[in-house]
Short mmCIF file of C-alpha atoms and ligand atoms in Angstrom, two decimals:
data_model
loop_
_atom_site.label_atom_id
_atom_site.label_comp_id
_atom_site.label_asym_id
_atom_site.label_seq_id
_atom_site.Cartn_x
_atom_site.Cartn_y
_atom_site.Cartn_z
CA UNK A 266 -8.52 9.07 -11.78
CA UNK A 267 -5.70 9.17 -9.30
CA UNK A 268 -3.05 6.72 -8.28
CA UNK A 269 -0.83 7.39 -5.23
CA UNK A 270 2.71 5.67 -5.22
CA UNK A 271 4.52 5.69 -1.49
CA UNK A 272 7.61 5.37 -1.91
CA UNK A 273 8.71 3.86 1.67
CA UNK A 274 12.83 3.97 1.33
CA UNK A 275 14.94 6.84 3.22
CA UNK A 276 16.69 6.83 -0.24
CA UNK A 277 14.30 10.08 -2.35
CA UNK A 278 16.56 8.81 -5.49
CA UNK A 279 17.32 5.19 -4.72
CA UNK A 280 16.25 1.94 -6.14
CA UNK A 281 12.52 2.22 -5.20
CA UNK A 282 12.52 5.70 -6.27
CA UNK A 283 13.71 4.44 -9.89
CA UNK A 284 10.94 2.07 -9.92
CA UNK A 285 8.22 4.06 -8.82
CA UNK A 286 9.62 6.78 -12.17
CA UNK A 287 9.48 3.62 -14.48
CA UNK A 288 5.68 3.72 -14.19
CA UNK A 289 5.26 7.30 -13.95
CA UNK A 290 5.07 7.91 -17.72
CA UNK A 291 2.69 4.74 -18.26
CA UNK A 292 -0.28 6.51 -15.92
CA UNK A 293 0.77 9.75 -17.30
CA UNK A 294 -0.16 8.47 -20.79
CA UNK A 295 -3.23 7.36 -19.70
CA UNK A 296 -4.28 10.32 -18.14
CA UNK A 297 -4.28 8.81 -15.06
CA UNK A 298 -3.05 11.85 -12.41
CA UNK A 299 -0.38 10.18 -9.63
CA UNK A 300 1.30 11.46 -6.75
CA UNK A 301 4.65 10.33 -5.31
CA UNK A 302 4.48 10.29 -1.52
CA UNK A 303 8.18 10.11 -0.52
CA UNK A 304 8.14 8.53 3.40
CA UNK A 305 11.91 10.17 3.86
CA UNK A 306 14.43 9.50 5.71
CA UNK A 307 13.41 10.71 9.83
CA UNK A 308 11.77 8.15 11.90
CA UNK A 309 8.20 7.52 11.28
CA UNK A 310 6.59 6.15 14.90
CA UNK A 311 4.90 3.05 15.54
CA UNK A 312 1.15 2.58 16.08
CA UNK A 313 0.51 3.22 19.84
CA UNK A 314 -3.04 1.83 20.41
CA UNK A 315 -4.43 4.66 22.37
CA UNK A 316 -7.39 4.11 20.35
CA UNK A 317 -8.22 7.49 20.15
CA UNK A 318 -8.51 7.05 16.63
CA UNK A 319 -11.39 5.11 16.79
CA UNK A 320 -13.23 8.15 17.75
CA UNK A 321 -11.67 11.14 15.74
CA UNK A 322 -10.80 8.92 12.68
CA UNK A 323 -6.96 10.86 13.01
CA UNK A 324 -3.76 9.79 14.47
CA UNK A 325 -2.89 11.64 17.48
CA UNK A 326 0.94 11.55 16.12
CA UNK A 327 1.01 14.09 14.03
CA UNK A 328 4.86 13.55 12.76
CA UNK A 329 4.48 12.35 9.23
CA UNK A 330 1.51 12.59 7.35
CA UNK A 331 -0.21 9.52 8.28
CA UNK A 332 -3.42 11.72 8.26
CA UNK A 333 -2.81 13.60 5.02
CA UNK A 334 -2.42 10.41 3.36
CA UNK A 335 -5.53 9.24 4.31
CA UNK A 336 -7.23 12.59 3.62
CA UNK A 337 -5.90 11.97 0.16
CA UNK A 338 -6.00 8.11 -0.28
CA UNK A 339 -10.16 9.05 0.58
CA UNK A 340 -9.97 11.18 -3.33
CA UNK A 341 -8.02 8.32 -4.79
CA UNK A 342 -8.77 5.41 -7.39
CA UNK A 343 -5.57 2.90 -7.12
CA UNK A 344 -2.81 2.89 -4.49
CA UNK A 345 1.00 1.33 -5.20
CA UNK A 346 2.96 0.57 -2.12
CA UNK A 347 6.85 0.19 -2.82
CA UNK A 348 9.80 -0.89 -0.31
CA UNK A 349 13.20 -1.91 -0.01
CA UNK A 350 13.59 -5.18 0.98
CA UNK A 351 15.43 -5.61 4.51
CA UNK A 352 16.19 -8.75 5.95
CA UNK A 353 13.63 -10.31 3.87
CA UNK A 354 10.47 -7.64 5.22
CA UNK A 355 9.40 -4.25 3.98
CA UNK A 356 10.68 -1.53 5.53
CA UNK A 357 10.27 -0.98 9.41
CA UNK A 358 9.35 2.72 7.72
CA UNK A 359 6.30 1.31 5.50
CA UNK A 360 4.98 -1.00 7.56
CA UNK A 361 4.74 1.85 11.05
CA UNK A 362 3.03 4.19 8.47
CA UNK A 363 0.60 1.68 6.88
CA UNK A 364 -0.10 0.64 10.36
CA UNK A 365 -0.97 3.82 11.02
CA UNK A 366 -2.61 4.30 8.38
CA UNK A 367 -5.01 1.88 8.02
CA UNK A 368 -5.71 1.87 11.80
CA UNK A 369 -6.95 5.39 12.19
CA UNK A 370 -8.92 4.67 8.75
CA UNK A 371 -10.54 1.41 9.82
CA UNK A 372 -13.35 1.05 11.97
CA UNK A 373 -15.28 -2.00 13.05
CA UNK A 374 -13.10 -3.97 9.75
CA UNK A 375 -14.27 -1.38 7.44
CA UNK A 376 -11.59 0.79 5.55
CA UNK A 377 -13.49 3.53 4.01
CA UNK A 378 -10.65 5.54 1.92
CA UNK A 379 -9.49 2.01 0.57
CA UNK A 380 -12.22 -0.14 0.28
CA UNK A 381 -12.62 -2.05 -3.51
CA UNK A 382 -9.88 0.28 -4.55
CA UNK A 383 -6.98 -1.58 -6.21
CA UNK A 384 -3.53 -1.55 -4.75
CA UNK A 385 -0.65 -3.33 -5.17
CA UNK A 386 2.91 -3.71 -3.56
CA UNK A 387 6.15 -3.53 -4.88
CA UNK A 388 9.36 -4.85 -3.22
CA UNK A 389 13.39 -3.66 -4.43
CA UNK A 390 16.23 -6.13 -3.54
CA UNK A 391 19.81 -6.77 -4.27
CA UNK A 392 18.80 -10.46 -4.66
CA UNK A 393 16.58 -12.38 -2.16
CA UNK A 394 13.40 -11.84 0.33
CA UNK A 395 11.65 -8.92 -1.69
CA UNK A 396 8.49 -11.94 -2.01
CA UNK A 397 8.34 -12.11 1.91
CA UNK A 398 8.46 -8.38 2.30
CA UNK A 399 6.11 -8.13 -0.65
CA UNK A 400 3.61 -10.31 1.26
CA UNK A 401 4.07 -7.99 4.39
CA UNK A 402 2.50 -5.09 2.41
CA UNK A 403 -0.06 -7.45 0.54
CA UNK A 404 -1.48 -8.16 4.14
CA UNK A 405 -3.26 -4.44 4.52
CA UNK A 406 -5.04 -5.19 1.34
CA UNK A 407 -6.48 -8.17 2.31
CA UNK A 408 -8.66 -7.04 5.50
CA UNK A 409 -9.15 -3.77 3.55
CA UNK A 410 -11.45 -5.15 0.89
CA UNK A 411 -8.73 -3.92 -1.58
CA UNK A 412 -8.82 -6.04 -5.01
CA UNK A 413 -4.77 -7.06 -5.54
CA UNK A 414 -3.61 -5.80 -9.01
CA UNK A 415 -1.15 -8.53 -10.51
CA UNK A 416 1.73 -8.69 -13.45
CA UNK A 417 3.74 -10.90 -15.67
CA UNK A 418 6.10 -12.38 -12.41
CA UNK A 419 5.58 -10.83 -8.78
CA UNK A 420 6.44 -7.18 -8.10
CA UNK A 421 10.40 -7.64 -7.36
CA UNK A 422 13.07 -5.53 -9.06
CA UNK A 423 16.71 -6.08 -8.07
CA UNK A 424 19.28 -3.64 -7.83
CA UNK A 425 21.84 -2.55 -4.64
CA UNK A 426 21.68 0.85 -6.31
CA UNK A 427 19.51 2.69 -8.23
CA UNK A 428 22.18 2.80 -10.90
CA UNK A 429 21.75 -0.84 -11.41
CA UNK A 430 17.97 -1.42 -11.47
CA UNK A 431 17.55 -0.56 -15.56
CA UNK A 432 19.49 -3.99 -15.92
CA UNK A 433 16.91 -6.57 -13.91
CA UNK A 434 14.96 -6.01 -17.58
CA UNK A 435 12.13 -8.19 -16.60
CA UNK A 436 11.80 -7.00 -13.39
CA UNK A 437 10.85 -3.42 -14.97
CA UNK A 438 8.80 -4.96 -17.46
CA UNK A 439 6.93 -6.24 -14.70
CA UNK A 440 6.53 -3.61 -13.32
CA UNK A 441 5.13 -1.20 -16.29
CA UNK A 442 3.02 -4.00 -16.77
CA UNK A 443 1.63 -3.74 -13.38
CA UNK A 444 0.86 0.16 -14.33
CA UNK A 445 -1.01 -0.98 -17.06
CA UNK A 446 -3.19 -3.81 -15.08
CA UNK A 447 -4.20 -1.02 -12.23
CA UNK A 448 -5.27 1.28 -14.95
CA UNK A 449 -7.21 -1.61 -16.27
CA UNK A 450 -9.00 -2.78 -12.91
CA UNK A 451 -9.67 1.13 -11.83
CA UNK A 452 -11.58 1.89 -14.99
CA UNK A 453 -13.47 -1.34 -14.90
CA UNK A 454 -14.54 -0.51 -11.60
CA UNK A 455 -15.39 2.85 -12.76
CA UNK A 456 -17.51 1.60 -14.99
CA UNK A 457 -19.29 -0.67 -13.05
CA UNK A 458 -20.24 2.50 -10.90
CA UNK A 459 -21.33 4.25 -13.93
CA UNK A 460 -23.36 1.07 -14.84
CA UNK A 461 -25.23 0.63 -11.45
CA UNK A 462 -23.20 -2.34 -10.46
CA UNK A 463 -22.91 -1.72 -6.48
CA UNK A 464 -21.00 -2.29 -3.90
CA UNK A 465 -21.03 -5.60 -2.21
CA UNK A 466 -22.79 -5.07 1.01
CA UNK A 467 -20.14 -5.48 4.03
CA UNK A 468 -21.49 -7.64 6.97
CA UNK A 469 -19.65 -6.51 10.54
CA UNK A 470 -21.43 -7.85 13.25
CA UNK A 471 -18.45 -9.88 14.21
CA UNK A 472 -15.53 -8.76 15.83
CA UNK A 473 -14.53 -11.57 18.07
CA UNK A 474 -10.72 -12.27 19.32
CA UNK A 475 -11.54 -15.86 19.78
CA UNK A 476 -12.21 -15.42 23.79
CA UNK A 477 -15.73 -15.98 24.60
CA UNK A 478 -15.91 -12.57 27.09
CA UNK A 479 -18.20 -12.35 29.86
CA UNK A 480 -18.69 -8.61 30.11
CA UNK A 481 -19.00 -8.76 33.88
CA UNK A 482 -15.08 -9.68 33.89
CA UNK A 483 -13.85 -6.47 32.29
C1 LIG B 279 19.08 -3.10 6.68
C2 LIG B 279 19.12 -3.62 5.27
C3 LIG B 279 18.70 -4.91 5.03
C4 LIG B 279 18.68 -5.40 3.73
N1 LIG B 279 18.22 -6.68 3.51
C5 LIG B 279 18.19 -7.16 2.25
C6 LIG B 279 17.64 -8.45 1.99
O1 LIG B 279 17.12 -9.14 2.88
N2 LIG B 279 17.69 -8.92 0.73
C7 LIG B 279 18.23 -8.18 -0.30
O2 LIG B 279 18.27 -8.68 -1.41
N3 LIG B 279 18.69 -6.93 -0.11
C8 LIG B 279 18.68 -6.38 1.14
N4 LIG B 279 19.12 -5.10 1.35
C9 LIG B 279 19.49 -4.27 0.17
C10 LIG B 279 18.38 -3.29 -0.26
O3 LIG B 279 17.13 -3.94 -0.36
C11 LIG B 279 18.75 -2.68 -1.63
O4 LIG B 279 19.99 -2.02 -1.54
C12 LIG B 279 17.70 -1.77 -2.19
O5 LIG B 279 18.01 -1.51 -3.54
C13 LIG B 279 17.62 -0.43 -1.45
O6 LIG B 279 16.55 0.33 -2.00
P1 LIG B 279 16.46 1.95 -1.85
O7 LIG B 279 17.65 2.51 -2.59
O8 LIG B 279 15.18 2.33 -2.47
O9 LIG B 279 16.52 2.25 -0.40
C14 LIG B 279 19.14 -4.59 2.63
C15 LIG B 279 19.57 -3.27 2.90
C16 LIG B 279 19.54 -2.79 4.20
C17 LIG B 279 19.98 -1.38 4.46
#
C-alpha cells in the first residue's frame, strides 16, 4: 500500500514539512510505503482550460509534475494533502496544482487515479483560518468520489515556524491519529476488494450547467 503526502508550502523544511515527518514513522510502521511530493518554491501555473486534456488525459503545462503525480496517484492507496494557511485559504500553490490535477484526471465527473481512495487535508497556521483553507482542499475530494479520512479535532497544527509546531501537542496528536485512521480505511477497502465487495456503479449521464442549451445556438 502507498500513501502520497504533498507537501504544498515553498518552505521544503517548514511547518508543513514538520507535520507531514510526524506521520512518516506511523505508515512506516505499518508497512505502509509513502512518498513526500515537495510542490517547492517556483511558480506552479494555473489551470488554463484549453481542454486539451480532455483528450490526452495530460496537462499541456509541463512545468511541475502535475502529470507525474497523477501517473503515480493512479499506483496509490491513500493521498494526504497539506498547506499553509494564507489569508484563511490553502496555498495559491496547492490549489493551481490540484486544479490541475484533478482536471486532466477527470473526465465526464469521473476521477479514475482517485476514485474511493481515501484522502485527507491538512492545514498549518500561526493561529486562525487553517479550517477555511482546510475546506478548500476537502472540496477535490468531494466530486472525486474520495472517502474523507477524519481524527480526534480537524487537521490544523499551529506554528509560525517549524521550530514551534512540536508545542500545539494536540494538534500533532491529531494528526498521527489521522495516519492511523487512513491506514485503517485503506485496508478495509482492501479487503473489501479481496472479498468481492465492488465498486459502486457511477451514473454520468448528466453533465448539465443549469442552462437548458439548444444546440442550434452554439
Ligand atoms: C501570505 C501569508 C498569509 C498567511 N495567512 C495566515 C492566516 O490567514 N492565518 C494564520 O494563522 N497564519 C497565516 N500565515 C502564517 C503561515 O500559515 C505559517 O507561518 C505557517 O506555519 C507557514 O507554513 P510553512 O512553513 O510550511 O510554509 C500566513 C503566511 C503568509 C506568508
Amino acid at each position: 500500500m502507498k500513501v502520497l503526502l504533498v507537501n504544498g508550502s515553498s518552505h521544503l523544511h517548514g511547518t508543513t514539512a514538520r507535520v507531514i515527518e510526524e506521520m512518516l514513522p506511523i505508515f512506516a510502521a505499518e508497512g505502509v510505503e509513502t512518498e513526500v511530493i515537495q510542490l517547492g518554491a517556483k511558480a506552479i501555473a494555473d489551470c488554463l482550460q484549453c481542454n486539451k486534456c480532455k483528450k490526452t488525459g495530460q496537462c499541456v503545462l509541463k512545468d511541475d509534475g502535475v502529470n507525474d503525480f497523477v501517473a503515480k496517484a493512479k499506483s496509490s492507496d491513500g493521498f494526504i494533502f497539506a498547506s499553509p494557511t494564507y489569508f484563511a485559504h490553502a496555498s495559491g500553490r496547492i490549489l493551481a496544482f490540484l486544479d490541475r490535477v484533478f482536471y486532466s484526471n477527470g473526465k465526464d465527473e469521473v476521477y479514475p487515479a482517485f476514485q474511493f481512495k481515501p484522502a485527507a487535508a491538512i492545514c498549518v497556521a500561526r493561529r486562525a483560518g487553517a479550517t477555511t483553507a482546510i475546506d478548500d482542499i476537502t472540496k477535490y475530494f468531494g466530486i472525486a468520489q474520495m472517502p474523507i479520512a477524519g481524527s480526534t479535532y480537524w487537521n490544523n497544527v499551529h506554528g509560525l515556524y517549524a521550530d514551534e509546531v512540536h508545542k500545539d501537542e494536540e494538534g500533532m496528536q491529531t494528526v498521527r491519529n489521522l495516519a492511523r485512521n487512513l491506514i485503517w480505511m485503506m485496508r478495509c477497502f482492501e479487503l473489501g476488494k479481496q472479498n468481492g465487495i465492488p465498486y459502486p456503479a457511477t451514473e454520468n449521464t448528466y453533465c448539465t450547467n443549469f442552462i437548458k442549451r439548444n444546440d442550434n445556438e452554439r
